[in-house]
PDB file of C-alpha atoms in Angstrom:
ATOM      1  CA  MET A   1       0.000   0.000   0.000  1.00 50.00           C
ATOM      2  CA  SER A   2       1.484   3.329  -1.057  1.00 63.00           C
ATOM      3  CA  ALA A   3       2.142   6.014   1.493  1.00 75.00           C
ATOM      4  CA  PRO A   4      -0.348   8.886   1.640  1.00 85.00           C
ATOM      5  CA  ALA A   5       0.566  12.013  -0.256  1.00 90.00           C
ATOM      6  CA  PRO A   6       2.223  14.695   1.882  1.00 95.00           C
ATOM      7  CA  GLU A   7      -0.350  17.352   2.706  1.00 96.00           C
ATOM      8  CA  TYR A   8       0.006  21.122   2.876  1.00 97.00           C
ATOM      9  CA  ASP A   9      -2.423  23.881   3.638  1.00 97.00           C
ATOM     10  CA  ILE A  10      -1.566  25.705   0.414  1.00 98.00           C
ATOM     11  CA  VAL A  11       0.228  24.397  -2.667  1.00 98.00           C
ATOM     12  CA  ILE A  12       1.281  26.901  -5.325  1.00 98.00           C
ATOM     13  CA  VAL A  13       1.910  25.738  -8.891  1.00 98.00           C
ATOM     14  CA  GLY A  14       4.454  27.955 -10.648  1.00 96.00           C
ATOM     15  CA  ALA A  15       7.379  29.979  -9.316  1.00 96.00           C
ATOM     16  CA  GLY A  16       7.010  33.221 -11.254  1.00 95.00           C
ATOM     17  CA  PRO A  17       6.381  36.521  -9.464  1.00 96.00           C
ATOM     18  CA  ALA A  18       2.740  35.595  -8.757  1.00 97.00           C
ATOM     19  CA  GLY A  19       3.718  32.259  -7.228  1.00 98.00           C
ATOM     20  CA  LEU A  20       6.594  33.717  -5.214  1.00 98.00           C
ATOM     21  CA  ALA A  21       4.397  36.479  -3.807  1.00 98.00           C
ATOM     22  CA  ALA A  22       1.679  33.950  -2.993  1.00 98.00           C
ATOM     23  CA  GLY A  23       4.272  31.797  -1.237  1.00 98.00           C
ATOM     24  CA  LEU A  24       5.449  34.741   0.844  1.00 98.00           C
ATOM     25  CA  TYR A  25       1.944  35.686   1.949  1.00 98.00           C
ATOM     26  CA  ALA A  26       0.877  32.096   2.577  1.00 98.00           C
ATOM     27  CA  ALA A  27       3.976  31.310   4.629  1.00 98.00           C
ATOM     28  CA  ARG A  28       3.727  34.538   6.606  1.00 97.00           C
ATOM     29  CA  ALA A  29       0.121  33.601   7.393  1.00 97.00           C
ATOM     30  CA  ARG A  30       1.600  30.504   9.076  1.00 97.00           C
ATOM     31  CA  ARG A  31       0.074  28.128   6.566  1.00 97.00           C
ATOM     32  CA  SER A  32       2.150  25.105   5.566  1.00 97.00           C
ATOM     33  CA  THR A  33       3.118  26.071   2.035  1.00 98.00           C
ATOM     34  CA  LEU A  34       4.651  24.224  -0.905  1.00 98.00           C
ATOM     35  CA  LEU A  35       5.754  25.851  -4.155  1.00 98.00           C
ATOM     36  CA  ILE A  36       5.982  23.506  -7.156  1.00 98.00           C
ATOM     37  CA  GLU A  37       7.966  24.629 -10.219  1.00 95.00           C
ATOM     38  CA  ARG A  38       8.718  22.595 -13.357  1.00 90.00           C
ATOM     39  CA  LYS A  39      11.594  24.703 -14.693  1.00 84.00           C
ATOM     40  CA  VAL A  40      13.426  27.617 -13.102  1.00 84.00           C
ATOM     41  CA  THR A  41      12.459  29.954 -10.287  1.00 89.00           C
ATOM     42  CA  GLY A  42      11.217  33.256 -11.627  1.00 88.00           C
ATOM     43  CA  GLY A  43       9.416  32.116 -14.771  1.00 84.00           C
ATOM     44  CA  GLN A  44       9.560  34.671 -17.594  1.00 80.00           C
ATOM     45  CA  ILE A  45      11.140  37.309 -15.362  1.00 83.00           C
ATOM     46  CA  SER A  46      14.258  35.180 -14.995  1.00 81.00           C
ATOM     47  CA  LEU A  47      14.923  35.789 -18.715  1.00 70.00           C
ATOM     48  CA  THR A  48      14.838  39.571 -18.331  1.00 75.00           C
ATOM     49  CA  ASN A  49      18.252  41.150 -18.214  1.00 70.00           C
ATOM     50  CA  GLU A  50      17.156  44.296 -16.378  1.00 78.00           C
ATOM     51  CA  VAL A  51      13.951  45.208 -14.517  1.00 84.00           C
ATOM     52  CA  GLU A  52      13.460  48.944 -14.027  1.00 83.00           C
ATOM     53  CA  ASN A  53       9.734  49.192 -13.321  1.00 87.00           C
ATOM     54  CA  TYR A  54       9.387  47.310 -10.031  1.00 90.00           C
ATOM     55  CA  PRO A  55       8.436  49.884  -7.363  1.00 94.00           C
ATOM     56  CA  GLY A  56      11.222  50.762  -4.964  1.00 94.00           C
ATOM     57  CA  ILE A  57      13.983  49.147  -7.047  1.00 93.00           C
ATOM     58  CA  ASP A  58      15.788  51.347  -9.566  1.00 91.00           C
ATOM     59  CA  SER A  59      17.245  48.440 -11.540  1.00 90.00           C
ATOM     60  CA  ILE A  60      17.776  44.740 -10.963  1.00 91.00           C
ATOM     61  CA  ASN A  61      18.500  41.663 -13.038  1.00 88.00           C
ATOM     62  CA  GLY A  62      15.321  39.591 -13.441  1.00 87.00           C
ATOM     63  CA  PHE A  63      16.929  36.377 -12.217  1.00 89.00           C
ATOM     64  CA  ASP A  64      18.328  38.162  -9.160  1.00 93.00           C
ATOM     65  CA  LEU A  65      14.892  39.609  -8.357  1.00 95.00           C
ATOM     66  CA  ALA A  66      13.319  36.151  -8.561  1.00 95.00           C
ATOM     67  CA  GLU A  67      16.019  34.667  -6.325  1.00 96.00           C
ATOM     68  CA  ALA A  68      15.492  37.412  -3.749  1.00 96.00           C
ATOM     69  CA  MET A  69      11.737  36.815  -3.754  1.00 97.00           C
ATOM     70  CA  HIS A  70      12.291  33.076  -3.350  1.00 97.00           C
ATOM     71  CA  ARG A  71      14.702  33.512  -0.439  1.00 97.00           C
ATOM     72  CA  GLN A  72      12.289  35.843   1.305  1.00 98.00           C
ATOM     73  CA  ALA A  73       9.384  33.371   1.085  1.00 98.00           C
ATOM     74  CA  ALA A  74      11.599  30.444   2.117  1.00 97.00           C
ATOM     75  CA  LYS A  75      12.710  32.404   5.180  1.00 97.00           C
ATOM     76  CA  TYR A  76       9.131  32.212   6.447  1.00 97.00           C
ATOM     77  CA  GLY A  77       8.870  28.475   5.867  1.00 97.00           C
ATOM     78  CA  MET A  78       7.787  27.992   2.262  1.00 98.00           C
ATOM     79  CA  GLU A  79       9.070  24.716   0.818  1.00 98.00           C
ATOM     80  CA  THR A  80       9.924  24.142  -2.853  1.00 97.00           C
ATOM     81  CA  ALA A  81       9.628  21.071  -5.071  1.00 97.00           C
ATOM     82  CA  TYR A  82      10.657  20.785  -8.717  1.00 95.00           C
ATOM     83  CA  ALA A  83       8.114  18.759 -10.670  1.00 95.00           C
ATOM     84  CA  ASP A  84       5.566  19.060 -13.460  1.00 95.00           C
ATOM     85  CA  VAL A  85       1.964  18.998 -12.240  1.00 96.00           C
ATOM     86  CA  THR A  86      -0.044  16.920 -14.700  1.00 95.00           C
ATOM     87  CA  ALA A  87      -3.457  16.799 -13.010  1.00 95.00           C
ATOM     88  CA  ILE A  88      -5.392  18.173 -10.047  1.00 96.00           C
ATOM     89  CA  ASP A  89      -8.218  16.081  -8.628  1.00 94.00           C
ATOM     90  CA  GLN A  90     -10.681  17.322  -6.047  1.00 93.00           C
ATOM     91  CA  GLN A  91     -11.295  14.839  -3.223  1.00 93.00           C
ATOM     92  CA  PRO A  92     -14.671  14.161  -1.561  1.00 93.00           C
ATOM     93  CA  ASP A  93     -13.616  16.079   1.562  1.00 93.00           C
ATOM     94  CA  GLY A  94     -12.788  19.197  -0.471  1.00 93.00           C
ATOM     95  CA  ARG A  95      -9.014  18.769  -0.554  1.00 96.00           C
ATOM     96  CA  HIS A  96      -7.114  18.649  -3.827  1.00 97.00           C
ATOM     97  CA  LEU A  97      -4.652  16.011  -5.004  1.00 97.00           C
ATOM     98  CA  LEU A  98      -1.890  17.295  -7.277  1.00 97.00           C
ATOM     99  CA  ARG A  99      -0.297  14.614  -9.437  1.00 96.00           C
ATOM    100  CA  THR A 100       3.300  14.712 -10.678  1.00 95.00           C
ATOM    101  CA  ALA A 101       5.740  12.122 -12.017  1.00 91.00           C
ATOM    102  CA  GLU A 102       7.803  12.593  -8.844  1.00 90.00           C
ATOM    103  CA  GLY A 103       4.853  11.903  -6.530  1.00 94.00           C
ATOM    104  CA  ASP A 104       1.530  13.328  -5.427  1.00 96.00           C
ATOM    105  CA  TYR A 105       0.771  16.183  -3.042  1.00 97.00           C
ATOM    106  CA  ALA A 106      -2.429  17.024  -1.171  1.00 97.00           C
ATOM    107  CA  ALA A 107      -3.604  20.549  -0.391  1.00 98.00           C
ATOM    108  CA  LYS A 108      -6.543  22.277   1.209  1.00 98.00           C
ATOM    109  CA  ALA A 109      -6.117  25.124  -1.277  1.00 98.00           C
ATOM    110  CA  VAL A 110      -4.227  25.413  -4.563  1.00 98.00           C
ATOM    111  CA  ILE A 111      -3.011  28.623  -6.202  1.00 98.00           C
ATOM    112  CA  LEU A 112      -2.314  28.231  -9.927  1.00 98.00           C
ATOM    113  CA  THR A 113       0.399  30.612 -11.097  1.00 97.00           C
ATOM    114  CA  GLY A 114       1.862  28.619 -13.987  1.00 94.00           C
ATOM    115  CA  GLY A 115       1.888  31.694 -16.215  1.00 89.00           C
ATOM    116  CA  ALA A 116       1.993  31.658 -19.975  1.00 86.00           C
ATOM    117  CA  ASP A 117       4.794  31.082 -22.451  1.00 85.00           C
ATOM    118  CA  TYR A 118       5.403  33.642 -25.171  1.00 85.00           C
ATOM    119  CA  ASN A 119       5.098  32.071 -28.577  1.00 91.00           C
ATOM    120  CA  ARG A 120       8.534  31.959 -30.154  1.00 94.00           C
ATOM    121  CA  LEU A 121       9.528  32.400 -33.757  1.00 96.00           C
ATOM    122  CA  GLY A 122      11.770  29.352 -33.415  1.00 95.00           C
ATOM    123  CA  VAL A 123      14.568  30.858 -35.500  1.00 98.00           C
ATOM    124  CA  PRO A 124      18.351  30.905 -34.967  1.00 98.00           C
ATOM    125  CA  GLY A 125      19.555  33.584 -32.569  1.00 98.00           C
ATOM    126  CA  GLU A 126      16.204  34.103 -30.867  1.00 97.00           C
ATOM    127  CA  GLU A 127      16.781  32.163 -27.663  1.00 95.00           C
ATOM    128  CA  ARG A 128      20.445  33.124 -27.399  1.00 96.00           C
ATOM    129  CA  LEU A 129      19.673  36.844 -27.637  1.00 96.00           C
ATOM    130  CA  THR A 130      16.590  36.860 -25.437  1.00 94.00           C
ATOM    131  CA  GLY A 131      17.186  39.607 -22.897  1.00 90.00           C
ATOM    132  CA  ARG A 132      19.878  41.082 -25.152  1.00 95.00           C
ATOM    133  CA  GLY A 133      17.634  42.765 -27.665  1.00 96.00           C
ATOM    134  CA  VAL A 134      15.058  40.035 -28.224  1.00 96.00           C
ATOM    135  CA  SER A 135      12.072  40.984 -26.103  1.00 94.00           C
ATOM    136  CA  TYR A 136       8.485  39.869 -25.572  1.00 91.00           C
ATOM    137  CA  CYS A 137       7.505  42.858 -23.417  1.00 87.00           C
ATOM    138  CA  ALA A 138       7.582  46.454 -24.640  1.00 89.00           C
ATOM    139  CA  THR A 139       6.647  47.883 -21.247  1.00 82.00           C
ATOM    140  CA  CYS A 140       9.627  46.081 -19.752  1.00 84.00           C
ATOM    141  CA  ASP A 141      12.268  46.845 -22.365  1.00 91.00           C
ATOM    142  CA  ALA A 142      11.323  49.649 -24.771  1.00 93.00           C
ATOM    143  CA  ALA A 143      13.077  52.342 -22.725  1.00 94.00           C
ATOM    144  CA  PHE A 144      16.413  50.601 -23.283  1.00 95.00           C
ATOM    145  CA  PHE A 145      16.205  51.419 -27.003  1.00 97.00           C
ATOM    146  CA  LYS A 146      15.640  55.160 -26.982  1.00 97.00           C
ATOM    147  CA  ASP A 147      16.372  56.710 -30.389  1.00 98.00           C
ATOM    148  CA  GLU A 148      17.236  53.291 -31.874  1.00 98.00           C
ATOM    149  CA  ILE A 149      15.833  51.477 -34.898  1.00 98.00           C
ATOM    150  CA  VAL A 150      13.944  48.339 -33.840  1.00 98.00           C
ATOM    151  CA  ALA A 151      11.731  45.633 -35.278  1.00 98.00           C
ATOM    152  CA  VAL A 152       8.293  44.572 -34.054  1.00 98.00           C
ATOM    153  CA  VAL A 153       7.093  41.181 -35.285  1.00 98.00           C
ATOM    154  CA  GLY A 154       3.361  40.449 -35.470  1.00 97.00           C
ATOM    155  CA  GLY A 155       0.132  41.915 -36.772  1.00 95.00           C
ATOM    156  CA  GLY A 156      -2.464  41.459 -34.033  1.00 91.00           C
ATOM    157  CA  ASP A 157      -3.627  43.666 -31.182  1.00 87.00           C
ATOM    158  CA  ALA A 158      -0.638  42.822 -28.992  1.00 85.00           C
ATOM    159  CA  ALA A 159       1.885  43.672 -31.719  1.00 93.00           C
ATOM    160  CA  LEU A 160       0.340  47.063 -32.453  1.00 94.00           C
ATOM    161  CA  ASP A 161      -0.443  47.964 -28.876  1.00 88.00           C
ATOM    162  CA  GLU A 162       3.074  47.096 -27.739  1.00 89.00           C
ATOM    163  CA  GLY A 163       4.545  48.599 -30.905  1.00 94.00           C
ATOM    164  CA  LEU A 164       2.869  51.920 -30.171  1.00 94.00           C
ATOM    165  CA  PHE A 165       4.479  51.824 -26.734  1.00 92.00           C
ATOM    166  CA  VAL A 166       7.859  51.130 -28.326  1.00 96.00           C
ATOM    167  CA  ALA A 167       7.276  54.172 -30.549  1.00 96.00           C
ATOM    168  CA  ARG A 168       7.502  56.396 -27.481  1.00 95.00           C
ATOM    169  CA  TYR A 169      11.217  55.614 -27.405  1.00 97.00           C
ATOM    170  CA  ALA A 170      12.478  54.255 -30.734  1.00 98.00           C
ATOM    171  CA  LYS A 171      13.157  56.559 -33.652  1.00 97.00           C
ATOM    172  CA  LYS A 172      11.974  54.012 -36.224  1.00 98.00           C
ATOM    173  CA  ILE A 173      10.046  50.725 -36.117  1.00 98.00           C
ATOM    174  CA  TYR A 174       9.935  48.053 -38.783  1.00 98.00           C
ATOM    175  CA  LEU A 175       6.584  46.306 -38.292  1.00 98.00           C
ATOM    176  CA  ILE A 176       7.130  42.848 -39.820  1.00 98.00           C
ATOM    177  CA  HIS A 177       3.992  40.863 -40.619  1.00 98.00           C
ATOM    178  CA  ARG A 178       3.631  37.626 -42.546  1.00 96.00           C
ATOM    179  CA  ARG A 179       0.429  38.790 -44.274  1.00 96.00           C
ATOM    180  CA  ASP A 180      -0.473  41.807 -46.404  1.00 95.00           C
ATOM    181  CA  GLN A 181      -2.927  43.243 -43.898  1.00 94.00           C
ATOM    182  CA  LEU A 182      -3.085  43.591 -40.131  1.00 94.00           C
ATOM    183  CA  ARG A 183      -5.328  41.551 -37.860  1.00 90.00           C
ATOM    184  CA  ALA A 184      -5.461  44.124 -35.073  1.00 90.00           C
ATOM    185  CA  SER A 185      -8.524  46.151 -34.124  1.00 89.00           C
ATOM    186  CA  ALA A 186      -9.373  49.104 -36.353  1.00 94.00           C
ATOM    187  CA  ILE A 187      -8.434  51.771 -33.816  1.00 92.00           C
ATOM    188  CA  LEU A 188      -4.965  50.293 -33.271  1.00 92.00           C
ATOM    189  CA  GLN A 189      -4.429  50.001 -37.024  1.00 95.00           C
ATOM    190  CA  GLU A 190      -5.393  53.648 -37.493  1.00 96.00           C
ATOM    191  CA  ARG A 191      -2.931  54.776 -34.842  1.00 95.00           C
ATOM    192  CA  ALA A 192      -0.030  52.702 -36.142  1.00 96.00           C
ATOM    193  CA  LEU A 193      -0.622  53.560 -39.805  1.00 96.00           C
ATOM    194  CA  ALA A 194      -0.731  57.254 -38.907  1.00 97.00           C
ATOM    195  CA  ASP A 195       2.500  57.123 -36.911  1.00 97.00           C
ATOM    196  CA  PRO A 196       5.443  58.212 -39.093  1.00 97.00           C
ATOM    197  CA  LYS A 197       7.851  56.074 -37.049  1.00 98.00           C
ATOM    198  CA  PHE A 198       6.309  52.869 -38.436  1.00 98.00           C
ATOM    199  CA  ALA A 199       7.608  51.243 -41.610  1.00 98.00           C
ATOM    200  CA  PHE A 200       5.474  48.239 -42.570  1.00 98.00           C
ATOM    201  CA  VAL A 201       7.191  45.176 -43.983  1.00 98.00           C
ATOM    202  CA  TRP A 202       4.386  43.073 -45.477  1.00 98.00           C
ATOM    203  CA  ASN A 203       4.266  39.371 -46.400  1.00 98.00           C
ATOM    204  CA  THR A 204       7.511  38.837 -44.541  1.00 98.00           C
ATOM    205  CA  VAL A 205       8.847  36.504 -41.858  1.00 98.00           C
ATOM    206  CA  VAL A 206      11.976  36.647 -39.729  1.00 98.00           C
ATOM    207  CA  GLU A 207      14.321  33.737 -40.441  1.00 98.00           C
ATOM    208  CA  GLU A 208      17.176  34.660 -38.093  1.00 98.00           C
ATOM    209  CA  VAL A 209      18.032  37.140 -35.371  1.00 98.00           C
ATOM    210  CA  LEU A 210      21.552  38.459 -35.867  1.00 98.00           C
ATOM    211  CA  GLY A 211      24.162  39.500 -33.326  1.00 98.00           C
ATOM    212  CA  ASP A 212      26.802  38.129 -31.001  1.00 96.00           C
ATOM    213  CA  ASP A 213      26.276  39.705 -27.574  1.00 95.00           C
ATOM    214  CA  ALA A 214      23.349  41.897 -28.621  1.00 97.00           C
ATOM    215  CA  VAL A 215      20.876  42.132 -31.489  1.00 98.00           C
ATOM    216  CA  THR A 216      22.296  43.853 -34.569  1.00 98.00           C
ATOM    217  CA  GLY A 217      19.691  42.889 -37.141  1.00 98.00           C
ATOM    218  CA  VAL A 218      17.157  40.375 -38.446  1.00 98.00           C
ATOM    219  CA  ARG A 219      17.293  38.281 -41.599  1.00 98.00           C
ATOM    220  CA  THR A 220      13.958  38.259 -43.436  1.00 98.00           C
ATOM    221  CA  ARG A 221      12.167  36.418 -46.237  1.00 98.00           C
ATOM    222  CA  ASN A 222       9.215  37.599 -48.300  1.00 98.00           C
ATOM    223  CA  VAL A 223       6.710  34.720 -48.302  1.00 97.00           C
ATOM    224  CA  VAL A 224       5.282  35.757 -51.711  1.00 97.00           C
ATOM    225  CA  THR A 225       8.409  36.467 -53.735  1.00 97.00           C
ATOM    226  CA  GLY A 226      10.923  34.461 -51.728  1.00 97.00           C
ATOM    227  CA  GLU A 227      13.254  37.459 -51.643  1.00 97.00           C
ATOM    228  CA  ARG A 228      15.592  37.538 -48.669  1.00 98.00           C
ATOM    229  CA  GLY A 229      17.052  40.577 -46.964  1.00 98.00           C
ATOM    230  CA  THR A 230      18.475  42.004 -43.744  1.00 98.00           C
ATOM    231  CA  LEU A 231      17.208  44.815 -41.551  1.00 98.00           C
ATOM    232  CA  ASP A 232      19.670  46.526 -39.229  1.00 98.00           C
ATOM    233  CA  VAL A 233      17.934  46.882 -35.858  1.00 98.00           C
ATOM    234  CA  ALA A 234      18.987  47.112 -32.219  1.00 98.00           C
ATOM    235  CA  ALA A 235      16.066  45.054 -30.925  1.00 98.00           C
ATOM    236  CA  ALA A 236      13.403  42.615 -32.038  1.00 98.00           C
ATOM    237  CA  PHE A 237      10.112  42.804 -30.133  1.00 97.00           C
ATOM    238  CA  ILE A 238       8.142  39.628 -30.829  1.00 97.00           C
ATOM    239  CA  PHE A 239       4.372  39.576 -30.320  1.00 94.00           C
ATOM    240  CA  ILE A 240       2.879  36.509 -31.963  1.00 94.00           C
ATOM    241  CA  GLY A 241       0.711  35.381 -29.076  1.00 86.00           C
ATOM    242  CA  MET A 242       1.038  33.566 -25.782  1.00 84.00           C
ATOM    243  CA  THR A 243       0.118  30.074 -24.693  1.00 89.00           C
ATOM    244  CA  PRO A 244      -1.023  29.806 -21.057  1.00 93.00           C
ATOM    245  CA  ASN A 245       0.114  26.700 -19.198  1.00 92.00           C
ATOM    246  CA  THR A 246      -3.386  25.352 -18.682  1.00 94.00           C
ATOM    247  CA  SER A 247      -3.588  22.343 -21.001  1.00 92.00           C
ATOM    248  CA  TYR A 248      -3.871  19.925 -18.060  1.00 93.00           C
ATOM    249  CA  LEU A 249      -6.813  21.938 -16.695  1.00 94.00           C
ATOM    250  CA  ARG A 250      -9.010  21.858 -19.799  1.00 89.00           C
ATOM    251  CA  GLU A 251     -12.535  20.559 -19.211  1.00 85.00           C
ATOM    252  CA  ARG A 252     -11.947  21.259 -15.524  1.00 89.00           C
ATOM    253  CA  LEU A 253     -11.931  25.040 -15.106  1.00 94.00           C
ATOM    254  CA  PRO A 254     -13.593  27.906 -16.999  1.00 94.00           C
ATOM    255  CA  MET A 255     -11.257  29.557 -19.523  1.00 95.00           C
ATOM    256  CA  ASP A 256     -11.409  32.254 -22.147  1.00 93.00           C
ATOM    257  CA  GLY A 257     -10.849  31.548 -25.833  1.00 89.00           C
ATOM    258  CA  GLY A 258      -7.091  31.719 -25.400  1.00 89.00           C
ATOM    259  CA  GLY A 259      -6.966  29.207 -22.551  1.00 93.00           C
ATOM    260  CA  HIS A 260      -6.552  31.729 -19.718  1.00 94.00           C
ATOM    261  CA  LEU A 261      -8.380  30.928 -16.486  1.00 97.00           C
ATOM    262  CA  ILE A 262     -11.370  33.076 -15.598  1.00 97.00           C
ATOM    263  CA  VAL A 263     -11.319  34.374 -12.018  1.00 98.00           C
ATOM    264  CA  ASN A 264     -13.101  36.962  -9.894  1.00 97.00           C
ATOM    265  CA  GLU A 265     -11.491  39.861  -8.045  1.00 97.00           C
ATOM    266  CA  TRP A 266     -10.294  37.450  -5.315  1.00 98.00           C
ATOM    267  CA  MET A 267      -8.579  35.213  -7.893  1.00 98.00           C
ATOM    268  CA  GLU A 268     -11.154  32.450  -7.294  1.00 98.00           C
ATOM    269  CA  THR A 269     -11.732  30.128 -10.258  1.00 97.00           C
ATOM    270  CA  GLY A 270     -15.229  28.992  -9.301  1.00 90.00           C
ATOM    271  CA  VAL A 271     -14.003  25.615  -8.021  1.00 95.00           C
ATOM    272  CA  PRO A 272     -13.763  25.851  -4.223  1.00 96.00           C
ATOM    273  CA  GLY A 273     -10.157  25.936  -3.103  1.00 97.00           C
ATOM    274  CA  LEU A 274      -8.682  26.580  -6.550  1.00 98.00           C
ATOM    275  CA  PHE A 275      -7.263  30.029  -7.239  1.00 98.00           C
ATOM    276  CA  ALA A 276      -5.367  31.468 -10.203  1.00 98.00           C
ATOM    277  CA  ALA A 277      -3.033  34.461 -10.353  1.00 98.00           C
ATOM    278  CA  GLY A 278      -0.683  36.224 -12.756  1.00 96.00           C
ATOM    279  CA  ASP A 279      -0.348  35.628 -16.492  1.00 92.00           C
ATOM    280  CA  ILE A 280      -2.303  32.382 -16.307  1.00 96.00           C
ATOM    281  CA  ARG A 281      -5.531  34.279 -15.643  1.00 96.00           C
ATOM    282  CA  ALA A 282      -7.681  36.172 -18.116  1.00 94.00           C
ATOM    283  CA  ASN A 283      -7.160  39.930 -18.453  1.00 92.00           C
ATOM    284  CA  SER A 284      -3.787  39.977 -16.730  1.00 91.00           C
ATOM    285  CA  ALA A 285      -1.632  43.079 -17.221  1.00 86.00           C
ATOM    286  CA  ARG A 286       1.407  40.743 -17.566  1.00 84.00           C
ATOM    287  CA  GLN A 287       3.694  42.821 -15.390  1.00 88.00           C
ATOM    288  CA  VAL A 288       5.852  41.735 -12.453  1.00 91.00           C
ATOM    289  CA  VAL A 289       4.145  44.102 -10.033  1.00 95.00           C
ATOM    290  CA  THR A 290       0.599  43.111 -11.022  1.00 95.00           C
ATOM    291  CA  ALA A 291       1.468  39.402 -10.930  1.00 96.00           C
ATOM    292  CA  ALA A 292       2.857  39.845  -7.415  1.00 97.00           C
ATOM    293  CA  GLY A 293      -0.338  41.646  -6.413  1.00 97.00           C
ATOM    294  CA  ASP A 294      -2.433  38.808  -7.837  1.00 98.00           C
ATOM    295  CA  GLY A 295      -0.407  36.260  -5.878  1.00 98.00           C
ATOM    296  CA  ALA A 296      -0.794  38.165  -2.618  1.00 98.00           C
ATOM    297  CA  THR A 297      -4.549  38.493  -3.174  1.00 98.00           C
ATOM    298  CA  ALA A 298      -4.914  34.772  -3.906  1.00 98.00           C
ATOM    299  CA  ALA A 299      -2.933  33.785  -0.809  1.00 98.00           C
ATOM    300  CA  ILE A 300      -4.961  36.056   1.461  1.00 98.00           C
ATOM    301  CA  ARG A 301      -8.189  34.584   0.099  1.00 98.00           C
ATOM    302  CA  ALA A 302      -6.861  31.019   0.333  1.00 98.00           C
ATOM    303  CA  ASP A 303      -6.000  31.602   3.991  1.00 97.00           C
ATOM    304  CA  HIS A 304      -9.564  32.754   4.663  1.00 97.00           C
ATOM    305  CA  TYR A 305     -10.963  29.849   2.645  1.00 97.00           C
ATOM    306  CA  ILE A 306      -9.095  27.289   4.751  1.00 97.00           C
ATOM    307  CA  SER A 307     -10.349  28.878   7.969  1.00 96.00           C
ATOM    308  CA  ASP A 308     -13.937  28.857   6.704  1.00 95.00           C
ATOM    309  CA  ARG A 309     -14.007  25.490   4.885  1.00 94.00           C
ATOM    310  CA  PHE A 310     -11.839  23.389   7.178  1.00 93.00           C
ATOM    311  CA  HIS A 311     -12.269  25.370  10.403  1.00 85.00           C
ATOM    312  CA  GLN A 312      -8.507  25.373  10.747  1.00 78.00           C
ATOM    313  CA  GLN A 313      -6.650  28.320  12.138  1.00 77.00           C
ATOM    314  CA  PRO A 314      -2.966  28.796  11.302  1.00 75.00           C
ATOM    315  CA  LYS A 315      -0.396  27.272  13.634  1.00 70.00           C
ATOM    316  CA  LEU A 316       1.227  30.203  15.366  1.00 66.00           C
ATOM    317  CA  HIS A 317       4.889  30.076  16.220  1.00 59.00           C
ATOM    318  CA  ALA A 318       5.876  30.570  19.823  1.00 50.00           C
ATOM    319  CA  ALA A 319       6.712  34.192  20.630  1.00 45.00           C
ATOM    320  CA  PRO A 320      10.359  34.827  21.479  1.00 45.00           C
ATOM    321  CA  ALA A 321      11.138  35.066  25.169  1.00 47.00           C
ATOM    322  CA  THR A 322      11.136  38.569  26.564  1.00 47.00           C
ATOM    323  CA  PRO A 323      14.445  39.489  28.178  1.00 48.00           C
ATOM    324  CA  ALA A 324      14.232  39.889  31.921  1.00 42.00           C
TER     325      ALA A 324
END
């Protein structure tokens, strides 16, 4: 007979900023807390070379910020396991069983912060130069390329919305789109087409991102004529969609058309004891600070949920002795 799964008050799936903030708040609430991550602590932020828009911190490497957040939560008792959660099953008593190849875990409440992966072009140079000119977040990185020539890849709402933000800094933007017309909403198209900084490169795909230590250009191919060329740019902002890490939750939780989990203002999914925070949820702002806020909100609500559903108060640590 197999041993019972280790049980925690709160299990958090995903170690991005939302998960790390949730872990901090859950652990500080004196709930037994486990953080499960399948890759690297920090999620997408760990790929960011420099973060300049986190309140109170002028500038910090994304990986260093994630490590600091992890250490802070661990200091209050949060544990960490590295595994890939493949299923979550609700038990008759209201608890949840999280299944992984490395073993199962039980939890009274689960906070889903698995985030979303930016869709990649899958071309040479892209991964190597991520954080060195290849970016998937204009709000995060556009200011680094003031008065530079850059490329924006994509033709939907995200590409134009983010491209218009890039235009606040760059002196010229090549908007590279594989079709001969944009897919974005009419108002965004009007704004981009009227902006003299935009140069539209139609029917074209990027085949390679060029550069050694930083982006110096992109190699392109016209999908109609087959003509190849090179554009000299200091950055390539790629906006061809995101894929939320929710495939194992399909048919289980309500999602929008893109697979993002639908939650209320308390990050509740509609299934008792299951919460979602950060980029994995619908209508996320996809910023470090908002993800952290989501995680804190979810942890506060999960703490209250456990008290109400299981009538269990947190185990308080003994107060330090007062010197005589």
